[in-house]
Amino acid sequence: MKRRLDAAILGALATGTLVACTGEMGDASGGATSGGTPVTVGNGSGSGNGSGSGNGAGAGGATGPATGSGAATSSGDATSGAGASGGGGSGPSGSTGAGGSVDVPVAAGEWYEAPNSHMEDVKHNVNGPNMWDVSCVISCWSGGGYDTKRDRLIVWGGGHGQYSGNEVYVFSMKTMSWSRLDDPSNPPGVDVPYAPDGRPTSRHSYNYLQYLPAIDRFCTFGGAGFYWGGQTGTDNVDCFDFDTNQWDTDVSTTPSGVNGYSFSAVDASTGFAYQHGPGGSGKLARYNPVSATWTTLNGSTYIASGYTATAAFDPKRQKMVEIGDGITVWDIDPSSNTVVATNPQTSGDNSIEMGGAIGLDYDPVTETFIAWDGGQTIHSLNVDTMTWTTYAPSGANPGPANGNNTYGRFRYVPSANVFVVVNESNQNVFVYRHTPDLSAPQWYLDMIAN
């Protein structure tokens, strides 16, 4: 079923006003099948002495302190050196480091459900205004990113009148467990870019969240739907530093036409990020994270809303693909300031194109785009032939996609050649393996490493 833009959103897009959004999500289905034998990836482990504010000990990586008070909730992971909270302490995780490996017991063509993997199990105990419903971190039009250095899915969001918390959550693929990296600002920011403590205000994060390997930061490219009113946003780029668990704020400013209900993707071959603004006046711009500079590109065409869009990038063919109320493909030359945008006619079961805020990422093994919009069904787009193939995996069932969004919470994991998705704060995390390979191909691993 196609998502519907309500009248308020349509009016806002026409006037340029930033507002929060509502909508509904359907799911897709198909009949093709795939399969394989169960495989696991890696058996390494990290070591370290990361500590929490109770008596927990981290399982790997560099050590780092964790502070806080209240009931024990935070959990450590094999890469963060984060202490699991113990005793009466409930601190956020300490500084990050490398260590361990990913082990996912799932066969090709199957889904796996990670047991006891509810994000809300590590929620904070801060008693601030409108901070009780952490489900909004995921369900209120919120996206995410994937930290390829530490193998963690990153989730951050909230905003509008639903949730004021601005804390960062990560799911470790090495331990299949959640950690909360900080506590929410209290008092929170209200209709301004930053809270009184200097951290970014809670917001709807849509598809403008990305992890940037070139600078080892998790960044938000502007923002919309601020807490409380939802009518405010910012052009500022803010980036989270995993070594300090602090935000680097206002490191850059998105160009005109690039912010709002935007969508973004990262080119693994160059480290550049690309973001497109909503509607007919939206523009495509390239972000160099090393120099923190933007370049607005010529030749883009995009007429849909933006807030229903999810994008991903093929680094081999230099194509950025957006799905949501249709399909748009940009052919990009990283040495040029001009792009070619098309709305191609695709074959096969292309019903996924009329979804909204779906999960979408690039698969370097098959060199296709993998899309998900609920249930077990997987869709694959070959951009050489513009053909969709539908798969019906077996195993666990992730259930319906979140009623508002998936965006960047469906991500490819290069170290294990799987896809990971989280739907709700009180549901388990799910992992899908498309092909039997134990990791991404070496050419792709080299890209993200360099």
Short mmCIF file of C-alpha atoms in Angstrom, two decimals:
data_model
loop_
_atom_site.label_atom_id
_atom_site.label_comp_id
_atom_site.label_asym_id
_atom_site.label_seq_id
_atom_site.Cartn_x
_atom_site.Cartn_y
_atom_site.Cartn_z
CA MET A 1 0.00 0.00 0.00
CA LYS A 2 1.29 3.46 -0.86
CA ARG A 3 1.82 5.98 1.95
CA ARG A 4 -0.38 9.03 1.85
CA LEU A 5 0.80 12.60 2.35
CA ASP A 6 -1.74 14.35 4.55
CA ALA A 7 -3.02 17.81 3.75
CA ALA A 8 -0.75 19.48 6.28
CA ILE A 9 2.34 18.00 4.69
CA LEU A 10 1.26 18.85 1.16
CA GLY A 11 0.63 22.40 2.29
CA ALA A 12 3.95 22.59 4.05
CA LEU A 13 5.82 21.36 1.01
CA ALA A 14 4.11 23.99 -1.10
CA THR A 15 4.97 26.79 1.33
CA GLY A 16 8.37 25.58 2.45
CA THR A 17 7.23 25.18 6.08
CA LEU A 18 8.80 22.33 8.03
CA VAL A 19 6.25 20.23 9.88
CA ALA A 20 6.07 16.74 11.32
CA CYS A 21 4.45 14.01 9.30
CA THR A 22 1.94 11.24 9.53
CA GLY A 23 1.27 8.39 7.15
CA GLU A 24 0.70 4.72 6.88
CA MET A 25 2.82 1.90 5.61
CA GLY A 26 1.98 -1.24 3.73
CA ASP A 27 4.02 -4.28 2.82
CA ALA A 28 4.99 -6.12 -0.33
CA SER A 29 5.11 -9.74 -1.24
CA GLY A 30 6.56 -12.00 -3.91
CA GLY A 31 6.99 -15.59 -4.86
CA ALA A 32 10.60 -16.20 -5.80
CA THR A 33 12.67 -18.22 -3.39
CA SER A 34 16.27 -18.47 -2.29
CA GLY A 35 18.10 -20.61 0.21
CA GLY A 36 21.39 -21.99 1.47
CA THR A 37 23.10 -23.83 4.25
CA PRO A 38 23.64 -22.29 7.69
CA VAL A 39 26.89 -20.40 8.00
CA THR A 40 28.67 -18.38 10.63
CA VAL A 41 31.14 -15.57 10.28
CA GLY A 42 34.34 -15.32 12.26
CA ASN A 43 35.26 -16.51 15.71
CA GLY A 44 37.53 -13.77 16.97
CA SER A 45 36.95 -11.91 20.18
CA GLY A 46 38.21 -8.71 21.76
CA SER A 47 39.56 -8.10 25.19
CA GLY A 48 39.66 -5.10 27.42
CA ASN A 49 38.68 -3.62 30.73
CA GLY A 50 35.97 -1.12 29.89
CA SER A 51 34.00 -0.34 33.02
CA GLY A 52 30.61 1.03 33.88
CA SER A 53 29.44 2.89 36.90
CA GLY A 54 28.46 -0.37 38.54
CA ASN A 55 30.67 -3.50 38.48
CA GLY A 56 30.23 -4.55 34.82
CA ALA A 57 33.21 -5.13 32.56
CA GLY A 58 33.54 -4.49 28.83
CA ALA A 59 34.24 -7.35 26.49
CA GLY A 60 36.65 -5.79 24.04
CA GLY A 61 38.34 -2.79 22.50
CA ALA A 62 39.67 0.31 24.13
CA THR A 63 38.57 1.09 27.63
CA GLY A 64 36.39 3.99 28.56
CA PRO A 65 34.51 5.19 31.60
CA ALA A 66 30.78 5.17 31.91
CA THR A 67 28.94 7.39 34.32
CA GLY A 68 25.41 7.88 35.43
CA SER A 69 22.98 6.94 38.09
CA GLY A 70 19.80 4.96 38.48
CA ALA A 71 18.81 1.40 37.67
CA ALA A 72 21.23 -0.81 35.77
CA THR A 73 20.32 -0.75 32.10
CA SER A 74 23.27 -0.14 29.77
CA SER A 75 25.04 -3.11 28.21
CA GLY A 76 28.58 -3.37 26.84
CA ASP A 77 29.66 -4.71 23.48
CA ALA A 78 32.73 -6.35 21.97
CA THR A 79 33.93 -3.23 20.24
CA SER A 80 33.10 -0.32 22.47
CA GLY A 81 35.02 -1.30 25.55
CA ALA A 82 31.80 -0.34 27.28
CA GLY A 83 31.09 -1.71 30.70
CA ALA A 84 27.81 -3.43 31.27
CA SER A 85 26.06 -1.56 34.04
CA GLY A 86 25.98 -3.37 37.31
CA GLY A 87 25.01 -2.78 40.89
CA GLY A 88 23.17 0.49 41.19
CA GLY A 89 24.84 2.20 38.24
CA SER A 90 23.28 2.94 34.86
CA GLY A 91 25.85 4.82 32.82
CA PRO A 92 26.18 5.27 29.10
CA SER A 93 28.94 3.35 27.35
CA GLY A 94 32.59 4.39 27.43
CA SER A 95 34.93 5.19 24.56
CA THR A 96 35.13 2.91 21.59
CA GLY A 97 37.79 0.59 20.22
CA ALA A 98 38.25 -2.31 17.84
CA GLY A 99 38.00 -6.00 18.66
CA GLY A 100 35.91 -9.11 18.20
CA SER A 101 34.18 -10.36 15.06
CA VAL A 102 30.67 -10.88 13.75
CA ASP A 103 29.02 -14.29 14.10
CA VAL A 104 25.51 -14.53 12.65
CA PRO A 105 24.00 -18.04 12.57
CA VAL A 106 21.79 -17.56 9.53
CA ALA A 107 21.68 -19.34 6.18
CA ALA A 108 21.48 -17.71 2.76
CA GLY A 109 17.88 -16.89 1.98
CA GLU A 110 16.88 -16.84 5.65
CA TRP A 111 15.98 -14.36 8.37
CA TYR A 112 17.36 -14.59 11.91
CA GLU A 113 15.81 -13.05 15.04
CA ALA A 114 18.33 -11.89 17.63
CA PRO A 115 16.95 -13.00 21.01
CA ASN A 116 16.52 -10.53 23.85
CA SER A 117 17.42 -7.57 21.64
CA HIS A 118 14.93 -4.88 22.65
CA MET A 119 16.34 -1.37 22.46
CA GLU A 120 14.12 -0.19 25.30
CA ASP A 121 15.95 -2.56 27.67
CA VAL A 122 18.77 0.00 27.81
CA LYS A 123 16.58 3.10 27.97
CA HIS A 124 17.59 5.97 30.23
CA ASN A 125 16.20 6.88 33.65
CA VAL A 126 16.23 10.65 33.18
CA ASN A 127 13.00 12.23 34.45
CA GLY A 128 12.76 15.09 32.00
CA PRO A 129 9.82 16.61 30.11
CA ASN A 130 8.27 14.27 27.54
CA MET A 131 11.07 11.71 27.89
CA TRP A 132 9.05 8.65 28.88
CA ASP A 133 8.28 7.12 25.46
CA VAL A 134 11.60 5.95 23.98
CA SER A 135 9.71 4.09 21.24
CA CYS A 136 9.71 7.41 19.38
CA VAL A 137 13.47 7.12 18.90
CA ILE A 138 12.55 4.54 16.25
CA SER A 139 8.91 5.07 15.33
CA CYS A 140 8.67 8.85 14.91
CA TRP A 141 10.00 9.13 11.37
CA SER A 142 13.48 8.22 12.53
CA GLY A 143 16.37 6.73 10.57
CA GLY A 144 19.80 5.40 11.40
CA GLY A 145 23.24 4.51 10.12
CA TYR A 146 25.78 1.69 10.25
CA ASP A 147 29.19 2.02 11.89
CA THR A 148 31.40 -0.23 9.73
CA LYS A 149 34.41 0.24 12.01
CA ARG A 150 32.72 -1.14 15.13
CA ASP A 151 29.96 -3.15 13.45
CA ARG A 152 27.04 -1.35 15.04
CA LEU A 153 23.64 -0.18 13.85
CA ILE A 154 23.08 3.40 15.05
CA VAL A 155 19.62 4.78 15.91
CA TRP A 156 18.80 8.39 16.75
CA GLY A 157 15.54 10.29 16.55
CA GLY A 158 12.39 11.58 18.23
CA GLY A 159 11.15 15.14 17.98
CA HIS A 160 7.93 17.06 17.40
CA GLY A 161 5.48 16.67 20.28
CA GLN A 162 6.28 13.02 20.81
CA TYR A 163 9.74 12.78 22.39
CA SER A 164 12.33 15.23 23.69
CA GLY A 165 15.23 12.80 24.27
CA ASN A 166 18.32 13.16 22.07
CA GLU A 167 20.36 10.16 23.28
CA VAL A 168 22.17 7.81 20.86
CA TYR A 169 21.58 4.04 20.76
CA VAL A 170 23.74 1.41 19.03
CA PHE A 171 23.18 -2.29 18.35
CA SER A 172 26.37 -4.37 18.27
CA MET A 173 26.44 -7.07 15.61
CA LYS A 174 29.26 -8.74 17.56
CA THR A 175 27.30 -9.28 20.76
CA MET A 176 23.76 -8.91 19.39
CA SER A 177 23.01 -6.41 22.13
CA TRP A 178 22.09 -2.73 22.54
CA SER A 179 24.00 0.05 24.29
CA ARG A 180 22.99 3.62 25.06
CA LEU A 181 25.94 5.93 24.49
CA ASP A 182 24.67 8.95 26.42
CA ASP A 183 21.72 10.29 28.39
CA PRO A 184 19.21 12.78 26.99
CA SER A 185 19.73 16.49 27.52
CA ASN A 186 17.73 17.74 30.49
CA PRO A 187 16.32 20.27 30.02
CA PRO A 188 15.84 19.44 26.32
CA GLY A 189 16.12 21.78 23.39
CA VAL A 190 12.74 23.24 22.38
CA ASP A 191 12.30 24.42 18.78
CA VAL A 192 15.98 25.40 18.54
CA PRO A 193 18.94 23.54 16.96
CA TYR A 194 20.66 22.80 20.27
CA ALA A 195 19.71 21.94 23.84
CA PRO A 196 21.06 24.10 26.69
CA ASP A 197 23.94 21.63 27.13
CA GLY A 198 25.00 22.20 23.50
CA ARG A 199 23.87 18.88 22.03
CA PRO A 200 21.53 18.64 19.00
CA THR A 201 17.83 18.93 19.78
CA SER A 202 15.63 15.85 19.33
CA ARG A 203 14.05 15.66 15.86
CA HIS A 204 12.55 13.48 13.16
CA SER A 205 15.67 12.12 11.47
CA TYR A 206 14.19 10.68 8.23
CA ASN A 207 16.88 9.54 5.76
CA TYR A 208 19.49 12.23 6.47
CA LEU A 209 21.52 10.24 9.01
CA GLN A 210 24.75 8.61 7.82
CA TYR A 211 27.93 7.10 9.23
CA LEU A 212 30.95 8.57 7.42
CA PRO A 213 33.96 6.20 7.43
CA ALA A 214 36.27 8.95 6.13
CA ILE A 215 36.04 10.80 9.46
CA ASP A 216 34.66 8.00 11.67
CA ARG A 217 31.60 10.04 12.62
CA PHE A 218 27.83 9.56 12.66
CA CYS A 219 26.31 12.70 11.15
CA THR A 220 22.93 14.38 10.82
CA PHE A 221 22.75 16.59 7.73
CA GLY A 222 20.45 19.30 9.05
CA GLY A 223 17.11 18.50 10.60
CA ALA A 224 13.34 18.92 10.60
CA GLY A 225 10.46 18.32 12.99
CA PHE A 226 12.25 19.62 16.10
CA TYR A 227 10.84 18.98 19.55
CA TRP A 228 8.38 20.52 20.55
CA GLY A 229 6.43 22.30 17.84
CA GLY A 230 7.66 20.39 14.77
CA GLN A 231 7.67 23.59 12.71
CA THR A 232 11.39 24.21 13.09
CA GLY A 233 14.56 22.77 11.58
CA THR A 234 18.21 23.56 10.92
CA ASP A 235 20.78 23.59 8.12
CA ASN A 236 23.58 22.66 10.51
CA VAL A 237 25.58 19.45 10.16
CA ASP A 238 26.30 17.78 13.52
CA CYS A 239 28.49 14.70 13.93
CA PHE A 240 28.80 12.22 16.82
CA ASP A 241 32.33 11.19 17.88
CA PHE A 242 32.40 7.57 19.10
CA ASP A 243 35.76 8.00 20.81
CA THR A 244 34.39 10.63 23.18
CA ASN A 245 30.64 9.95 22.91
CA GLN A 246 30.21 13.66 22.30
CA TRP A 247 28.78 15.70 19.44
CA ASP A 248 30.86 17.92 17.15
CA THR A 249 28.25 20.58 16.45
CA ASP A 250 27.77 22.93 13.53
CA VAL A 251 30.68 21.47 11.55
CA SER A 252 29.12 22.58 8.27
CA THR A 253 25.93 24.01 6.76
CA THR A 254 23.79 22.31 4.12
CA PRO A 255 23.24 24.41 0.97
CA SER A 256 19.93 25.94 -0.01
CA GLY A 257 17.47 23.36 -1.33
CA VAL A 258 19.19 20.40 0.34
CA ASN A 259 17.66 20.39 3.82
CA GLY A 260 14.19 19.56 5.17
CA TYR A 261 12.52 16.26 4.34
CA SER A 262 15.73 15.13 2.73
CA PHE A 263 17.30 11.81 1.80
CA SER A 264 20.98 10.91 1.63
CA ALA A 265 23.48 8.18 0.74
CA VAL A 266 27.23 7.58 1.03
CA ASP A 267 29.59 6.63 -1.80
CA ALA A 268 31.94 3.98 -0.36
CA SER A 269 34.50 4.58 -3.13
CA THR A 270 35.11 8.26 -2.34
CA GLY A 271 33.72 8.70 1.16
CA PHE A 272 31.50 11.53 -0.13
CA ALA A 273 27.90 11.81 1.03
CA TYR A 274 25.06 12.97 -1.20
CA GLN A 275 21.85 14.60 -0.03
CA HIS A 276 18.77 15.77 -1.91
CA GLY A 277 16.13 18.17 -0.71
CA PRO A 278 12.38 17.64 -1.12
CA GLY A 279 10.01 18.62 -3.90
CA GLY A 280 10.57 20.33 -7.20
CA SER A 281 12.82 22.97 -5.67
CA GLY A 282 15.07 20.40 -4.01
CA LYS A 283 18.67 20.07 -5.10
CA LEU A 284 21.34 17.38 -4.94
CA ALA A 285 24.59 18.25 -3.19
CA ARG A 286 27.86 16.44 -2.51
CA TYR A 287 29.46 16.57 0.95
CA ASN A 288 33.18 16.11 1.48
CA PRO A 289 33.44 15.07 5.14
CA VAL A 290 37.20 15.67 5.35
CA SER A 291 36.96 19.33 4.33
CA ALA A 292 33.39 19.68 5.67
CA THR A 293 32.32 21.38 2.43
CA TRP A 294 29.27 21.03 0.18
CA THR A 295 29.01 21.30 -3.60
CA THR A 296 25.57 21.78 -5.14
CA LEU A 297 25.24 19.72 -8.33
CA ASN A 298 23.49 20.66 -11.55
CA GLY A 299 21.12 18.48 -13.54
CA SER A 300 19.06 16.90 -10.77
CA THR A 301 15.35 16.15 -11.16
CA TYR A 302 13.17 15.04 -8.27
CA ILE A 303 9.52 15.92 -7.78
CA ALA A 304 8.24 13.71 -4.96
CA SER A 305 7.85 14.71 -1.32
CA GLY A 306 11.22 13.65 0.09
CA TYR A 307 9.98 12.50 3.47
CA THR A 308 8.88 9.17 1.98
CA ALA A 309 12.22 8.62 0.24
CA THR A 310 15.15 6.32 1.02
CA ALA A 311 18.38 6.34 -0.99
CA ALA A 312 21.44 4.12 -1.44
CA PHE A 313 24.60 4.30 -3.56
CA ASP A 314 26.30 1.90 -6.01
CA PRO A 315 30.02 2.82 -5.77
CA LYS A 316 31.01 0.73 -8.79
CA ARG A 317 28.58 2.32 -11.24
CA GLN A 318 28.40 5.67 -9.46
CA LYS A 319 24.62 5.57 -9.27
CA MET A 320 22.46 6.88 -6.48
CA VAL A 321 19.01 5.27 -6.33
CA GLU A 322 16.02 6.68 -4.45
CA ILE A 323 12.84 4.72 -3.74
CA GLY A 324 9.61 6.19 -2.39
CA ASP A 325 6.54 7.26 -4.37
CA GLY A 326 8.45 6.15 -7.48
CA ILE A 327 12.10 5.67 -8.40
CA THR A 328 14.82 8.17 -9.32
CA VAL A 329 18.35 7.29 -10.43
CA TRP A 330 21.25 9.73 -10.54
CA ASP A 331 24.35 8.98 -12.65
CA ILE A 332 27.16 10.75 -10.82
CA ASP A 333 30.67 11.72 -11.86
CA PRO A 334 32.55 12.59 -8.64
CA SER A 335 34.91 14.85 -10.61
CA SER A 336 32.02 16.83 -12.12
CA ASN A 337 29.42 19.20 -10.72
CA THR A 338 26.75 17.93 -13.10
CA VAL A 339 24.60 14.82 -12.72
CA VAL A 340 22.09 13.06 -14.93
CA ALA A 341 18.80 12.18 -13.24
CA THR A 342 16.21 9.78 -14.68
CA ASN A 343 12.96 8.12 -13.66
CA PRO A 344 13.52 4.76 -15.35
CA GLN A 345 10.84 2.30 -16.36
CA THR A 346 11.56 -0.92 -14.48
CA SER A 347 10.39 -4.48 -15.11
CA GLY A 348 9.42 -7.29 -12.75
CA ASP A 349 7.36 -6.75 -9.61
CA ASN A 350 8.13 -3.08 -9.02
CA SER A 351 5.39 -2.45 -6.46
CA ILE A 352 8.06 -1.65 -3.86
CA GLU A 353 8.72 1.62 -5.73
CA MET A 354 5.37 2.95 -4.53
CA GLY A 355 6.17 2.25 -0.91
CA GLY A 356 7.39 5.01 1.30
CA ALA A 357 10.25 5.27 3.80
CA ILE A 358 11.27 1.71 2.97
CA GLY A 359 14.54 -0.02 3.83
CA LEU A 360 17.10 0.16 1.00
CA ASP A 361 20.82 -0.55 0.74
CA TYR A 362 23.44 -1.66 -1.79
CA ASP A 363 24.62 -5.30 -1.92
CA PRO A 364 28.21 -5.49 -3.25
CA VAL A 365 28.06 -9.28 -3.66
CA THR A 366 25.22 -9.31 -6.20
CA GLU A 367 25.86 -5.65 -7.16
CA THR A 368 22.16 -4.92 -6.77
CA PHE A 369 20.01 -2.77 -4.50
CA ILE A 370 18.17 -4.70 -1.78
CA ALA A 371 14.83 -3.32 -0.58
CA TRP A 372 12.58 -4.31 2.32
CA ASP A 373 9.13 -3.08 3.34
CA GLY A 374 7.92 -5.55 5.93
CA GLY A 375 7.53 -9.29 6.39
CA GLN A 376 10.01 -11.80 5.01
CA THR A 377 9.83 -10.55 1.41
CA ILE A 378 12.98 -9.11 -0.15
CA HIS A 379 13.21 -7.12 -3.40
CA SER A 380 16.38 -6.80 -5.49
CA LEU A 381 16.98 -4.20 -8.25
CA ASN A 382 19.53 -4.82 -11.01
CA VAL A 383 20.40 -1.33 -12.28
CA ASP A 384 22.06 -2.66 -15.44
CA THR A 385 18.76 -4.12 -16.65
CA MET A 386 16.42 -2.11 -14.40
CA THR A 387 14.76 -5.37 -13.37
CA TRP A 388 13.25 -6.19 -9.99
CA THR A 389 13.43 -9.72 -8.55
CA THR A 390 11.32 -10.72 -5.55
CA TYR A 391 12.49 -13.28 -3.00
CA ALA A 392 10.55 -15.16 -0.32
CA PRO A 393 13.08 -16.06 2.39
CA SER A 394 12.42 -18.54 5.16
CA GLY A 395 13.30 -18.45 8.86
CA ALA A 396 12.16 -15.78 11.27
CA ASN A 397 9.59 -13.17 10.27
CA PRO A 398 10.34 -9.50 11.07
CA GLY A 399 6.63 -8.71 10.83
CA PRO A 400 5.16 -5.55 9.33
CA ALA A 401 7.45 -2.60 8.79
CA ASN A 402 7.11 0.26 11.25
CA GLY A 403 3.93 2.21 10.57
CA ASN A 404 5.84 5.43 9.88
CA ASN A 405 9.22 4.50 8.53
CA THR A 406 12.26 2.27 8.08
CA TYR A 407 14.75 4.56 6.29
CA GLY A 408 18.36 3.90 7.36
CA ARG A 409 17.49 1.36 10.06
CA PHE A 410 17.79 -1.35 7.37
CA ARG A 411 21.52 -1.60 6.63
CA TYR A 412 24.07 -3.83 4.94
CA VAL A 413 26.80 -5.31 7.18
CA PRO A 414 29.97 -5.74 5.07
CA SER A 415 31.91 -7.79 7.62
CA ALA A 416 29.25 -10.52 7.65
CA ASN A 417 27.43 -10.03 4.32
CA VAL A 418 24.04 -9.68 6.01
CA PHE A 419 21.37 -7.01 6.36
CA VAL A 420 20.14 -5.83 9.75
CA VAL A 421 16.87 -4.07 10.61
CA VAL A 422 15.11 -2.84 13.75
CA ASN A 423 11.39 -2.09 13.66
CA GLU A 424 10.34 -1.11 17.18
CA SER A 425 12.02 -0.37 20.49
CA ASN A 426 10.17 -3.28 22.13
CA GLN A 427 10.84 -5.81 19.38
CA ASN A 428 13.90 -7.91 18.59
CA VAL A 429 16.41 -7.03 15.88
CA PHE A 430 16.32 -9.12 12.68
CA VAL A 431 19.13 -10.16 10.33
CA TYR A 432 18.81 -11.37 6.72
CA ARG A 433 21.45 -13.14 4.62
CA HIS A 434 20.92 -12.81 0.87
CA THR A 435 23.86 -14.91 -0.41
CA PRO A 436 26.10 -17.51 1.31
CA ASP A 437 29.25 -15.37 1.16
CA LEU A 438 30.76 -14.77 4.61
CA SER A 439 31.66 -11.14 3.97
CA ALA A 440 31.49 -8.45 1.34
CA PRO A 441 33.93 -8.86 -1.61
CA GLN A 442 37.45 -7.60 -1.00
CA TRP A 443 37.11 -4.67 -3.39
CA TYR A 444 34.26 -3.33 -1.27
CA LEU A 445 36.01 -3.98 2.04
CA ASP A 446 39.03 -2.09 0.71
CA MET A 447 36.79 0.85 -0.19
CA ILE A 448 35.29 1.26 3.25
CA ALA A 449 38.66 0.69 4.93
CA ASN A 450 40.33 3.42 2.88
#
